Short mmCIF file of C-alpha atoms in Angstrom, two decimals:
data_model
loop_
_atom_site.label_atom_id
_atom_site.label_comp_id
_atom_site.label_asym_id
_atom_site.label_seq_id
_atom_site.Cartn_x
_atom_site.Cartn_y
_atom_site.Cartn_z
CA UNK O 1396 -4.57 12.80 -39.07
CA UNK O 1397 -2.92 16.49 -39.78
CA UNK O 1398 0.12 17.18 -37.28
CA UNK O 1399 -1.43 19.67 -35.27
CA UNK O 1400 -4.15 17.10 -34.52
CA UNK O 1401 -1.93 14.22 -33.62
CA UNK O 1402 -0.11 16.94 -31.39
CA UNK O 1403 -3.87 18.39 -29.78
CA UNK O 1404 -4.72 14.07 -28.67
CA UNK O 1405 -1.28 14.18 -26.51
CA UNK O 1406 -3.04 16.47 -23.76
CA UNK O 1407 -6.24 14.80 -23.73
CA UNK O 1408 -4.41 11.04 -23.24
CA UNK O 1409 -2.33 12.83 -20.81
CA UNK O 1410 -5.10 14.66 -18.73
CA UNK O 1411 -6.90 11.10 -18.62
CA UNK O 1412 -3.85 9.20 -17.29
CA UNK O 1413 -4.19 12.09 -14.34
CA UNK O 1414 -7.43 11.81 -13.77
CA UNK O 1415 -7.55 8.06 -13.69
CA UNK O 1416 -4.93 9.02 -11.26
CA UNK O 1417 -7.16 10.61 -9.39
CA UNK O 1418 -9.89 7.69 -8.97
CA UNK O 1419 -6.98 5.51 -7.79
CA UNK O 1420 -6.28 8.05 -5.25
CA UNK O 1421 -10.08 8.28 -4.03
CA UNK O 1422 -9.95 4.57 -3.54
CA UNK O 1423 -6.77 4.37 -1.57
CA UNK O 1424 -7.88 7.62 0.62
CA UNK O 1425 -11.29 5.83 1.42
CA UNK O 1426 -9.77 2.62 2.44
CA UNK O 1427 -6.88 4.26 3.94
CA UNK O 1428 -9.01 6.57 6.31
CA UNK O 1429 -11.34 3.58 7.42
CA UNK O 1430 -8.51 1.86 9.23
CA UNK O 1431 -9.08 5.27 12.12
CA UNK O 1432 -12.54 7.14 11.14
CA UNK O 1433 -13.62 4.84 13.66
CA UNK O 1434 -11.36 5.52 16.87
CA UNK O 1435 -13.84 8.27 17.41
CA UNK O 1436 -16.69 6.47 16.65
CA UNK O 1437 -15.93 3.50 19.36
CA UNK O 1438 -18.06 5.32 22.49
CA UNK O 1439 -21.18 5.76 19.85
CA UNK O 1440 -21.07 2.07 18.92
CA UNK O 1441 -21.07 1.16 22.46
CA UNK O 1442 -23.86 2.49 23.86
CA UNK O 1443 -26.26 2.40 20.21
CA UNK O 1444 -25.45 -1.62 20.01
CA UNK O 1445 -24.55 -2.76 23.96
CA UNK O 1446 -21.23 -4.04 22.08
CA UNK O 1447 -18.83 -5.35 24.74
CA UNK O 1448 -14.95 -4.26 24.85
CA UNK O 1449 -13.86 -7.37 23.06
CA UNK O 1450 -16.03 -6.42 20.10
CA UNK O 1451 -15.11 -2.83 19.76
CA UNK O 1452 -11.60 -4.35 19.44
CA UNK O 1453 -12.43 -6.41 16.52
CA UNK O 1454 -14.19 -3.36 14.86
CA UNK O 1455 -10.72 -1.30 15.35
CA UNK O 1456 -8.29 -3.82 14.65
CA UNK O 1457 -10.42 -6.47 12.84
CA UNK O 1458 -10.23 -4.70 9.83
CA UNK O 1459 -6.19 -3.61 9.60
CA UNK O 1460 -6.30 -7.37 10.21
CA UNK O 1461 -8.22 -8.69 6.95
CA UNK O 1462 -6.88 -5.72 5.24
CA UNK O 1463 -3.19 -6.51 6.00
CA UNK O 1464 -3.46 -10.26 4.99
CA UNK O 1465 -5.11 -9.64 1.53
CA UNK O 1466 -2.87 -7.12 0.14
CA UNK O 1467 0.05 -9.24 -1.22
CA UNK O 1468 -2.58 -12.20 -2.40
CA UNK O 1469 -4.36 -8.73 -4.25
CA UNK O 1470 -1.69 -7.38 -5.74
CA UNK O 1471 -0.10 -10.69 -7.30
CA UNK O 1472 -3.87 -11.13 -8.90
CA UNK O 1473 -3.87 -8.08 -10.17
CA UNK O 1474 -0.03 -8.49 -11.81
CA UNK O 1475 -1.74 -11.30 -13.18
CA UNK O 1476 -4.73 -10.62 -14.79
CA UNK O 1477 -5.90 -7.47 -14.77
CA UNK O 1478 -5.63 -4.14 -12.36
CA UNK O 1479 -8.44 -2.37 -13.77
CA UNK O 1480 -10.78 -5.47 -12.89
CA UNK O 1481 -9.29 -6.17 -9.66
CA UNK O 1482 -9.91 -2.79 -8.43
CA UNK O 1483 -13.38 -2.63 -9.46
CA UNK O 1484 -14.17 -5.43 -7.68
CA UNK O 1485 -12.66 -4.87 -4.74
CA UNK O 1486 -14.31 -0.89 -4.74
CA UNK O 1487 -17.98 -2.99 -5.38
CA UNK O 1488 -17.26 -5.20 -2.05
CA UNK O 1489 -15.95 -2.53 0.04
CA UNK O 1490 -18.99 -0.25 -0.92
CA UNK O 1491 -21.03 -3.23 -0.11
CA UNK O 1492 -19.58 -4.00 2.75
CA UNK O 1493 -19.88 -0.30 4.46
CA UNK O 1494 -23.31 -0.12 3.94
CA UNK O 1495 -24.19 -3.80 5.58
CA UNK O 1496 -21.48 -2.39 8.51
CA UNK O 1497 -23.65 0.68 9.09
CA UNK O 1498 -27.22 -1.38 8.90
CA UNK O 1499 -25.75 -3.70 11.69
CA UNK O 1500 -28.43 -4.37 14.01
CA UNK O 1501 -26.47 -6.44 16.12
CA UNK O 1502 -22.16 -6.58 17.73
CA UNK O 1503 -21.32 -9.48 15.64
CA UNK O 1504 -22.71 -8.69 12.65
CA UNK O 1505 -20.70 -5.32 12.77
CA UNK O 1506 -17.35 -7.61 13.20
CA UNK O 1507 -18.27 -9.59 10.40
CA UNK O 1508 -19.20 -6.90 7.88
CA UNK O 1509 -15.99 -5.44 9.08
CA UNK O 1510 -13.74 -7.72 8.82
CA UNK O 1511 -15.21 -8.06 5.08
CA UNK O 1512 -14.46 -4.52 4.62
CA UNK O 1513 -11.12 -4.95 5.21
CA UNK O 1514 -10.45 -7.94 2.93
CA UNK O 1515 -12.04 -5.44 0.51
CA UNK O 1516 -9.64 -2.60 0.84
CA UNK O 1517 -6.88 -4.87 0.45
CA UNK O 1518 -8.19 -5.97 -2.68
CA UNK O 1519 -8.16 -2.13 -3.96
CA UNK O 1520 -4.67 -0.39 -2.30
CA UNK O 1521 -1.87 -2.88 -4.32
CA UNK O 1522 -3.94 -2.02 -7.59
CA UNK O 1523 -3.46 1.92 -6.97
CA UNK O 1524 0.51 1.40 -6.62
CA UNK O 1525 0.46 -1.24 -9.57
CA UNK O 1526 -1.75 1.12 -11.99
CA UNK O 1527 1.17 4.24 -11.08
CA UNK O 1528 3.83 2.10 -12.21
CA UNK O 1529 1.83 0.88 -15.07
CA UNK O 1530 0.81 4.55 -16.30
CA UNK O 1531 3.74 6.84 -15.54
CA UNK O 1532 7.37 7.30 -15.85
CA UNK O 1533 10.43 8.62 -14.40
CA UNK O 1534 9.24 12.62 -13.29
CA UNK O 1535 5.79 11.77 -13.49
CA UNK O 1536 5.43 8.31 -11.63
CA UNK O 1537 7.59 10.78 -8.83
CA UNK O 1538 4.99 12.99 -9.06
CA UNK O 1539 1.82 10.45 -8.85
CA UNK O 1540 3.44 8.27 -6.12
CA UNK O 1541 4.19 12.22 -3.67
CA UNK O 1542 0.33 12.11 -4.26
CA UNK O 1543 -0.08 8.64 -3.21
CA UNK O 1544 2.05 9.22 -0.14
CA UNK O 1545 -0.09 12.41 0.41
CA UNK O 1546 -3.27 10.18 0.42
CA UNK O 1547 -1.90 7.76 3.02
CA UNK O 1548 -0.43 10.20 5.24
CA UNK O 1549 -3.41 12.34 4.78
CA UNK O 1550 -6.35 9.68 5.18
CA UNK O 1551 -4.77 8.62 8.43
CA UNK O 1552 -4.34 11.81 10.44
CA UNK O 1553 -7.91 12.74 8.77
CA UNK O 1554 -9.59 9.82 10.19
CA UNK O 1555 -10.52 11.03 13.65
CA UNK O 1556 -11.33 14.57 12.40
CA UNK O 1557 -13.83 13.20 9.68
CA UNK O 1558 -15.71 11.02 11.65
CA UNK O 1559 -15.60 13.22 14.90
CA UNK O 1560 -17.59 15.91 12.30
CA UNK O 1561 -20.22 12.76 11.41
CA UNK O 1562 -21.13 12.05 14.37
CA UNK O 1563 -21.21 15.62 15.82
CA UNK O 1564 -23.67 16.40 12.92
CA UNK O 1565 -26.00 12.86 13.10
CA UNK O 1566 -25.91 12.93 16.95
CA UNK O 1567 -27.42 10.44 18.61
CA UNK O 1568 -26.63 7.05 19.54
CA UNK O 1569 -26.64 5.68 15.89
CA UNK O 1570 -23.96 8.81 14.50
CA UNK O 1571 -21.42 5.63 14.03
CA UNK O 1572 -23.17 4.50 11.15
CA UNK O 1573 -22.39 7.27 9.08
CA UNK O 1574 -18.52 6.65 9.41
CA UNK O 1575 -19.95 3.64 7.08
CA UNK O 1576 -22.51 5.49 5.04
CA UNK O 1577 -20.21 8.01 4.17
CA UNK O 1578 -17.95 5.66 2.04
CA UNK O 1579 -21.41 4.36 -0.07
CA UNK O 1580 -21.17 7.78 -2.22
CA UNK O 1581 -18.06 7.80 -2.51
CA UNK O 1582 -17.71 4.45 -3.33
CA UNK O 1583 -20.31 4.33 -6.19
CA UNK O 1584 -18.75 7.63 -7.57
CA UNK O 1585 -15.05 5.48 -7.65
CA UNK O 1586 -16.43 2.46 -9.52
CA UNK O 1587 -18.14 4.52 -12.14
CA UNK O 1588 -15.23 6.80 -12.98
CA UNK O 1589 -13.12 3.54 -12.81
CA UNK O 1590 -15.12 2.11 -15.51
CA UNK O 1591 -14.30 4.52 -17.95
CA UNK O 1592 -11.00 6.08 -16.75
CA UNK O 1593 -8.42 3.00 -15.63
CA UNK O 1594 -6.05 1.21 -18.19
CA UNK O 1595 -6.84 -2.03 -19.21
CA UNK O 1596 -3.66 -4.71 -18.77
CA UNK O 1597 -1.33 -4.60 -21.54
CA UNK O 1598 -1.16 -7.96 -23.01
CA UNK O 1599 0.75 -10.29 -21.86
CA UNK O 1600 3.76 -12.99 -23.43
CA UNK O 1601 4.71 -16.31 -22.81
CA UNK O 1602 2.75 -18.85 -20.84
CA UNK O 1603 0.11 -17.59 -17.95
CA UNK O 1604 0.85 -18.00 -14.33
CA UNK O 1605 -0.99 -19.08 -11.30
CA UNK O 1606 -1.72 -17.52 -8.51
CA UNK O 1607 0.23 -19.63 -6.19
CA UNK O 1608 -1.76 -21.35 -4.18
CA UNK O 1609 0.71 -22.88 -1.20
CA UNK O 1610 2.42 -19.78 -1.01
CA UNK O 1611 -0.97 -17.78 -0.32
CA UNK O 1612 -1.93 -20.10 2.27
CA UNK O 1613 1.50 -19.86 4.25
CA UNK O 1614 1.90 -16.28 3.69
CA UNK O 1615 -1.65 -15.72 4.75
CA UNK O 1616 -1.51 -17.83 7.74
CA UNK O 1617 1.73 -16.80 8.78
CA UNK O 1618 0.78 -12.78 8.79
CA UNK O 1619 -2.08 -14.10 11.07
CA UNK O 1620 -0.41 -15.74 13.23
CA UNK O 1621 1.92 -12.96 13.30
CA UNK O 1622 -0.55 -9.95 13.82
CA UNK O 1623 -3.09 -12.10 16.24
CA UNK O 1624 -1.43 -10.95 19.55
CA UNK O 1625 -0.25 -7.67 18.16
CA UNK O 1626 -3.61 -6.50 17.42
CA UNK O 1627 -4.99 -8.19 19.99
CA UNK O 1628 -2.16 -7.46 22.97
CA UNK O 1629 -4.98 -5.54 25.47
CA UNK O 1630 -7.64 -7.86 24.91
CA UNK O 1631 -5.86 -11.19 25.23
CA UNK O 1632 -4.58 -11.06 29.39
CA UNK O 1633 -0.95 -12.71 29.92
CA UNK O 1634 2.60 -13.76 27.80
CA UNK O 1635 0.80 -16.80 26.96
CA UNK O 1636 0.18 -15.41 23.18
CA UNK O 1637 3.57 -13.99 22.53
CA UNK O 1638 3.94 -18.33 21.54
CA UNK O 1639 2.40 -17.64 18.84
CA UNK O 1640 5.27 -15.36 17.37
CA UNK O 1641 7.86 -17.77 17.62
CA UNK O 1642 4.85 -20.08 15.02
CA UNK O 1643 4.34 -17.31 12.87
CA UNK O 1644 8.60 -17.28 12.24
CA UNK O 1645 7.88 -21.10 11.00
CA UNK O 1646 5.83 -20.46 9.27
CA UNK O 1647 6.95 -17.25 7.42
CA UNK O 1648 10.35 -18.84 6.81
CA UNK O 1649 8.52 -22.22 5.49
CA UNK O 1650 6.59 -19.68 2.66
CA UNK O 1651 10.24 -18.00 2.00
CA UNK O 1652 11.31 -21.15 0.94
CA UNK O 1653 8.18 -22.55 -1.13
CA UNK O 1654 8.98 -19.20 -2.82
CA UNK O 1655 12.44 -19.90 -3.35
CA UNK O 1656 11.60 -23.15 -4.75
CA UNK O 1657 8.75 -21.93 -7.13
CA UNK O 1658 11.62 -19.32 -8.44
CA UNK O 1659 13.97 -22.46 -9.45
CA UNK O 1660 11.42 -24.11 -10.70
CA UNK O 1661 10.68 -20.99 -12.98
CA UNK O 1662 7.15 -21.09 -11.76
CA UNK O 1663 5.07 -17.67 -10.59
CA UNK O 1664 6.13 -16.66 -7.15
CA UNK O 1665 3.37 -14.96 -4.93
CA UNK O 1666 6.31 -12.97 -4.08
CA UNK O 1667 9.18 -12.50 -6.19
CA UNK O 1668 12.30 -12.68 -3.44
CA UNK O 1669 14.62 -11.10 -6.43
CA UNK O 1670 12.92 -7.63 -5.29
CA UNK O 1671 14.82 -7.94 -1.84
CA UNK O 1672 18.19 -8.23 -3.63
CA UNK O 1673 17.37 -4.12 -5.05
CA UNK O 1674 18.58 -2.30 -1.76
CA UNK O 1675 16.26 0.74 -2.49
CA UNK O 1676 13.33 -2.38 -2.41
CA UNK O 1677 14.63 -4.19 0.79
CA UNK O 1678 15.78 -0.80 2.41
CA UNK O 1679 12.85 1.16 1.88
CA UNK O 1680 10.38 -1.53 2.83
CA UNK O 1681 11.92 -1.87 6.64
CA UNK O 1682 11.79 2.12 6.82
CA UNK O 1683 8.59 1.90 5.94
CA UNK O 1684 7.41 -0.77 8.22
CA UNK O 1685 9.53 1.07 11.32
CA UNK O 1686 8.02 4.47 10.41
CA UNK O 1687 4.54 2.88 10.25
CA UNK O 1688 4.95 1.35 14.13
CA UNK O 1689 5.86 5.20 14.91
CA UNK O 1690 3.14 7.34 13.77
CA UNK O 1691 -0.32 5.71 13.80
CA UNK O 1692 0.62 4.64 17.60
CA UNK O 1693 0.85 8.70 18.00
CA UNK O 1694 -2.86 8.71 17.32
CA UNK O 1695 -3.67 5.99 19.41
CA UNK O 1696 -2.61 7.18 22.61
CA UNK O 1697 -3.43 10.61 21.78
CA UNK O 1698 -6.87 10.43 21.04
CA UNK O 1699 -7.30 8.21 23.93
CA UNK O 1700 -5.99 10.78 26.29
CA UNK O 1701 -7.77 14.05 24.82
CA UNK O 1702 -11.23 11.75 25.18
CA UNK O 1703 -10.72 9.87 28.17
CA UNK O 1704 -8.42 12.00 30.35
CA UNK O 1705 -9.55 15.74 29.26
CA UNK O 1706 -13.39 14.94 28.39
CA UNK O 1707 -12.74 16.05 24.54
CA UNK O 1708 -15.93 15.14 21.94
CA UNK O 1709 -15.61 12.95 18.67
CA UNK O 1710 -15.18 16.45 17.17
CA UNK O 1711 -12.96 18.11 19.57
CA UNK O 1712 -10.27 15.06 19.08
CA UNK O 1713 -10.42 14.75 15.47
CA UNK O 1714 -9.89 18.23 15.15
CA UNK O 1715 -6.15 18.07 17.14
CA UNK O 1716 -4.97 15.33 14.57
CA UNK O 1717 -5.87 18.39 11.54
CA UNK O 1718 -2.28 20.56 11.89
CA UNK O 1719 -0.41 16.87 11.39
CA UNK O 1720 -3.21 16.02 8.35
CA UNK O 1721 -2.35 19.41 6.88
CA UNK O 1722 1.46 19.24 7.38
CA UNK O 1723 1.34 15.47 5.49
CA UNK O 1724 -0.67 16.86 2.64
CA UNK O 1725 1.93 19.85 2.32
CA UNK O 1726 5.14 17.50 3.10
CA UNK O 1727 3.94 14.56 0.98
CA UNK O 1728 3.31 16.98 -2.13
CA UNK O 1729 6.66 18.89 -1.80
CA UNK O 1730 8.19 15.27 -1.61
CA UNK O 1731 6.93 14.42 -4.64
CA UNK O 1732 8.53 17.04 -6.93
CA UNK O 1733 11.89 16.63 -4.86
CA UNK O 1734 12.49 13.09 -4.21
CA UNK O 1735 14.66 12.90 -7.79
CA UNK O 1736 17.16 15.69 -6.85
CA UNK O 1737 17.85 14.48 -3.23
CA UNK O 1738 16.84 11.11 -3.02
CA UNK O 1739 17.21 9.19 0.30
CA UNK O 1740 18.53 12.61 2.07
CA UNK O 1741 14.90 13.83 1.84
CA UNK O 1742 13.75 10.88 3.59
CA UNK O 1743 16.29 11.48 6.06
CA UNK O 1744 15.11 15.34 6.43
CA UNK O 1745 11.58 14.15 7.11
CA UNK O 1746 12.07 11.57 9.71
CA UNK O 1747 14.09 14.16 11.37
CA UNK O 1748 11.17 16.55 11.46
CA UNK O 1749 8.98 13.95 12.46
CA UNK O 1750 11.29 13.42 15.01
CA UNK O 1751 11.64 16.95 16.38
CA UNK O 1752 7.98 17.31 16.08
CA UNK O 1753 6.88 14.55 18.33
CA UNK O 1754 9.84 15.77 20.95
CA UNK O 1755 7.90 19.04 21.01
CA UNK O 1756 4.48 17.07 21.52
CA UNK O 1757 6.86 15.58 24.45
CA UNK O 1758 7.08 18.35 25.93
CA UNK O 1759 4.00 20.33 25.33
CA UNK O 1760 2.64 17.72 27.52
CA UNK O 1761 4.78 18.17 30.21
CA UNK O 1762 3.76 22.22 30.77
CA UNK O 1763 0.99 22.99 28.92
CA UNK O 1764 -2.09 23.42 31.81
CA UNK O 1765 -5.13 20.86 31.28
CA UNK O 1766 -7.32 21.11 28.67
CA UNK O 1767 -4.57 23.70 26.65
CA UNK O 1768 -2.50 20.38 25.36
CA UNK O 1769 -4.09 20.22 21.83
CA UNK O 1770 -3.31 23.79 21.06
CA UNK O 1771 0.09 23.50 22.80
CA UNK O 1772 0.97 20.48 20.50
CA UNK O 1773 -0.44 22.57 17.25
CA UNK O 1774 2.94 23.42 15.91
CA UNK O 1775 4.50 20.49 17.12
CA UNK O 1776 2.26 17.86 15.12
CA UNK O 1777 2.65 20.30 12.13
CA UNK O 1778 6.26 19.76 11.98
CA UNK O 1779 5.58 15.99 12.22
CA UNK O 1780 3.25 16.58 9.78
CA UNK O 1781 5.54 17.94 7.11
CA UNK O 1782 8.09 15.32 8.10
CA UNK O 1783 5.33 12.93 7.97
CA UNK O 1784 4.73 14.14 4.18
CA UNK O 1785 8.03 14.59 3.36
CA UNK O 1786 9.19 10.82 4.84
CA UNK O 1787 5.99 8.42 3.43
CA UNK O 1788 5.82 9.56 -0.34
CA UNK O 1789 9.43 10.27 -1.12
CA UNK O 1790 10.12 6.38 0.58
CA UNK O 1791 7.57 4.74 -1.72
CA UNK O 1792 8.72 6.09 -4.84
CA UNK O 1793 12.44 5.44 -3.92
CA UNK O 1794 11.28 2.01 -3.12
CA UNK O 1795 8.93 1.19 -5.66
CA UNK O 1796 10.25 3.27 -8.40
CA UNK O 1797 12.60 0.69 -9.48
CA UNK O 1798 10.22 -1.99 -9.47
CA UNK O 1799 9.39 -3.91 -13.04
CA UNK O 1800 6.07 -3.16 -13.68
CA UNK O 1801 5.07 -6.82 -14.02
CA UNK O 1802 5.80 -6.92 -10.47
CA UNK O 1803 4.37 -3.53 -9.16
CA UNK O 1804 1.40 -4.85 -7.50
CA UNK O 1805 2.73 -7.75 -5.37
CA UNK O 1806 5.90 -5.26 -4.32
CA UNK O 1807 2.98 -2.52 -3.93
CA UNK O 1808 1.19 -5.50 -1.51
CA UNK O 1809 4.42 -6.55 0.24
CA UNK O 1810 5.21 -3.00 1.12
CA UNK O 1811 1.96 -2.11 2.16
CA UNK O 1812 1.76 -5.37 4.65
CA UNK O 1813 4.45 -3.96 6.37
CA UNK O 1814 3.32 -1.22 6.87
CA UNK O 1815 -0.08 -2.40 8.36
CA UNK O 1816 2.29 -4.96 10.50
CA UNK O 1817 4.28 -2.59 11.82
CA UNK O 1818 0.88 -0.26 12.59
CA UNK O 1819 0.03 -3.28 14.82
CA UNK O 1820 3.12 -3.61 16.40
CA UNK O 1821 3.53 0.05 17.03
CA UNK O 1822 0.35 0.13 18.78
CA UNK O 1823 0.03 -3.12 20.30
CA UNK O 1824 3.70 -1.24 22.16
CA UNK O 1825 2.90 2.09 22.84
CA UNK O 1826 -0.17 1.04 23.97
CA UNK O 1827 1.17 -1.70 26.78
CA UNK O 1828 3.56 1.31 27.46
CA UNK O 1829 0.48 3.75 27.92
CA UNK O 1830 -1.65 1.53 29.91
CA UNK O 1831 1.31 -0.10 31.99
CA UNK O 1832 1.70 3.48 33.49
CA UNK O 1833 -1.64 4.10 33.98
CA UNK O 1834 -2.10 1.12 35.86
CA UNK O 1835 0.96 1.64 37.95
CA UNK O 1836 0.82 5.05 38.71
CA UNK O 1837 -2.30 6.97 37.13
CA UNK O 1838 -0.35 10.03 36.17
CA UNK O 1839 -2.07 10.33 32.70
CA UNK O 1840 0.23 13.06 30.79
CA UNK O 1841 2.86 10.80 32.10
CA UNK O 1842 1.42 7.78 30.61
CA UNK O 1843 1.29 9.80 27.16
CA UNK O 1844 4.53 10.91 27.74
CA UNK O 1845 5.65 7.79 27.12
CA UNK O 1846 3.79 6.81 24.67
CA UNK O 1847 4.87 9.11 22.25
CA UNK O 1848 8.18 9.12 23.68
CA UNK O 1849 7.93 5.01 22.80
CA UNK O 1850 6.61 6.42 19.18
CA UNK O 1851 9.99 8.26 18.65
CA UNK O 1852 12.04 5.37 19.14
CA UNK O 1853 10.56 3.73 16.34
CA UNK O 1854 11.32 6.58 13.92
CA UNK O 1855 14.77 6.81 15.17
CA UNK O 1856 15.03 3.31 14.44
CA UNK O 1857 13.72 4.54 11.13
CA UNK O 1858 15.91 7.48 11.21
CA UNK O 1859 19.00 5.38 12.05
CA UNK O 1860 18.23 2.85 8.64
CA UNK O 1861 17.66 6.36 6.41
CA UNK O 1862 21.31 7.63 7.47
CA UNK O 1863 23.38 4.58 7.26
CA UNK O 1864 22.22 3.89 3.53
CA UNK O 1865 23.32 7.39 2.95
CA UNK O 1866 26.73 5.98 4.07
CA UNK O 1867 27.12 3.27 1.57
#
């Protein structure tokens, strides 16, 4: 091969490391936006199935609930034998799985197919963090992972928009089903281009691993026992299943020390517990598990309120969340070309935006007239937005930069489970919050008041971690 050829191939591997970048990035937004597309679409599968309250829950929360508990279990397999395959599989099952969720005939066979969806997406999100760290370095893997953090602030803010558009343009009480349908496209287009674009596993030294058995089935039942009444707080009446938090510790603390013991033993951890010794690991995992219980809770409330208090559509609703979607995808792509010059002080930066943005939605509440709230919040969520973008993507590639690739998808499962925990959390408290003052006093604006006002103290809490590592 002449020089000038061996130089021309350097582009062409280069453009397909992107562009398998970009498959990875389809896969994460689709699962990603799943966990709210259907918020909107709640109302629709009500009155096209007869579904009762307690199975709309399981549709909402069902999912973040299989999805959560498969992501570490995911993204050790994939560590272990192969990415590429994991992720294909897990795109097959989850474009499976939509299509049998929008052909439901029946409530339970919606929760079902659901839940099986979510297991699914799980299987694909720790493979897109593992395959960055596998195919890019230093300014580049910064680059890729402000586009990953783009895609999962993105997706979520999107959610409600996107399917508010489906069903608007089905109509009908069957428009739910295309917040399903939609992903069977998309999902077929993601498995081919996987096919040929994604990286098979470098090979491997030394003797094979397991997948750890014990220390899936603690971890697993644990998380479930942890995110039961948290995802569950409006549906299940009483204190009575707070007990089971107190079970979940026991259980959480009896995996952290099979793990410890498997690590002795020199055997594969599910989890390696030598990533929470890296500070930028440890640190930016409970920022992003605080920041998480913040700002999908703002979404909650405030789609409830715009649909059930002002009489907004699907449409009308979705299309509030767009100025924080647009912010995120502005924020989270900035982020990514300036997380290596400031480091944690850009984090910092964006949780204060976030901050000042959702005091602004604070307020626009309290004197903007009626129906005017979504365009008095506009700005407001746009500035969350941007701190939104500029807070999620810098954070994961400070805390999974450092990661050895071996590792990358289990850390790239751990982190992600926090985040989905602290989702629950943040919900399953600004929601008591919300409803506690509706029931007490049925001042609605109030009620969202503090909601959001509940969402801020999380991301001060978030804020507060940020500055004091800035101190050390």
């Amino acid at each position: 091969m002449t020089t000038l050829q061996a130089r021309s191939s350097v582009p062409i591997v280069d453009e397909r490391r992107w562009r398998a970048l970009g498959v990875c990035l389809t896969g994460g937004f689709m699962t990603v936006m799943d966990t709210s597309i259907v918020n909107v679409a709640l109302p629709s599968m009500q009155r096209g199935l007869g579904a009762a309250q307690a199975d709309l829950s399981w549709v909402a929360s069902g999912y973040a609930l299989t999805y959560g508990l498969s992501l570490v279990p995911a993204g050790r397999l994939g560590d272990l034998r192969s990415r590429r395959e994991t992720f294909l599989v897990g795109v097959a099952l989850f474009t499976l799985a939509s299509a049998a969720c929008g052909l439901a005939s029946a409530a339970g066979g919606l929760v079902v197919f659901r839940l099986l969806q979510g297991a699914a997406g799980g299987l694909i999100a720790p493979q897109s963090s593992g395959l960055i760290q596998q195919m890019f370095q230093g300014r580049e893997r910064a680059r890729a992972f402000g586009m990953y953090g783009s895609v999962v602030a993105v997706a979520t803010a999107v959610g409600p928009l996107a399917g508010g558009l489906l069903i608007q343009a089905s109509g009908g009480d069957d428009g739910w089903r295309w917040v399903f349908y939609i992903n069977l496209p998309i999902g077929v287009a993601v498995f081919a281009a996987a096919l040929r674009l994604l990286p098979r596993s470098p090979a491997r030294e030394g003797p094979r691993e397991g997948l750890d058995l014990p220390g899936v089935l603690l971890l697993g039942t644990g998380a479930l026992v942890l995110m039961l009444p948290l995802v569950q707080e409006q549906q299940w009446p009483g204190r009575r299943k707070w007990a089971l938090v107190p079970v979940a510790a026991v259980l959480l603390l009896a995996f952290w020390a099979w793990e410890r013991r498997q690590l002795r033993l020199r055997r594969g951890p599910l989890v390696d517990l030598r990533l929470f010794r890296r500070r930028s690991f440890s640190l930016g995992a409970l920022v992003s598990f605080l920041y998480f219980a913040g700002f999908t809770s703002v979404f909650f409330v405030y789609t409830l309120f715009l649909q059930n208090s002002l009489g907004y559509g699907a449409l009308a609703a979705g299309a509030a969340a767009t100025p924080f979607a647009v912010g995120s995808a502005a924020g989270a792509l900035a982020g990514g070309r300036l997380v290596l010059r400031y480091g944690r002080m850009l984090v910092v930066h964006g949780l204060c935006g976030v901050a000042v943005g959702l005091l602004g939605a604070v307020v626009a509440v309290q004197f903007a007239p009626g129906r005017g709230v979504a365009w008095a919040a506009a700005l407001p969520l746009l500035v969350a937005g941007i701190g939104s973008g500029l807070t999620v993507s810098p954070n994961t590639t400070l805390t999974l930069g450092r990661v050895p690739v071996r590792r990358a998808g289990a850390a790239g499962g751990v982190l992600q489970t926090g985040q989905r925990i602290g989702s629950a959390a943040g919900i399953a408290a600004v929601g008591a919050v919300y409803f506690a003052h509706l029931a007490g006093h049925g001042h609605v604006p109030a009620a969202l008041q503090l909601g959001l006002g509940t969402a801020l103290l999380f991301v001060l809490m978030a804020l507060g971690l940020a500055v004091a590592d800035l101190r050390e």
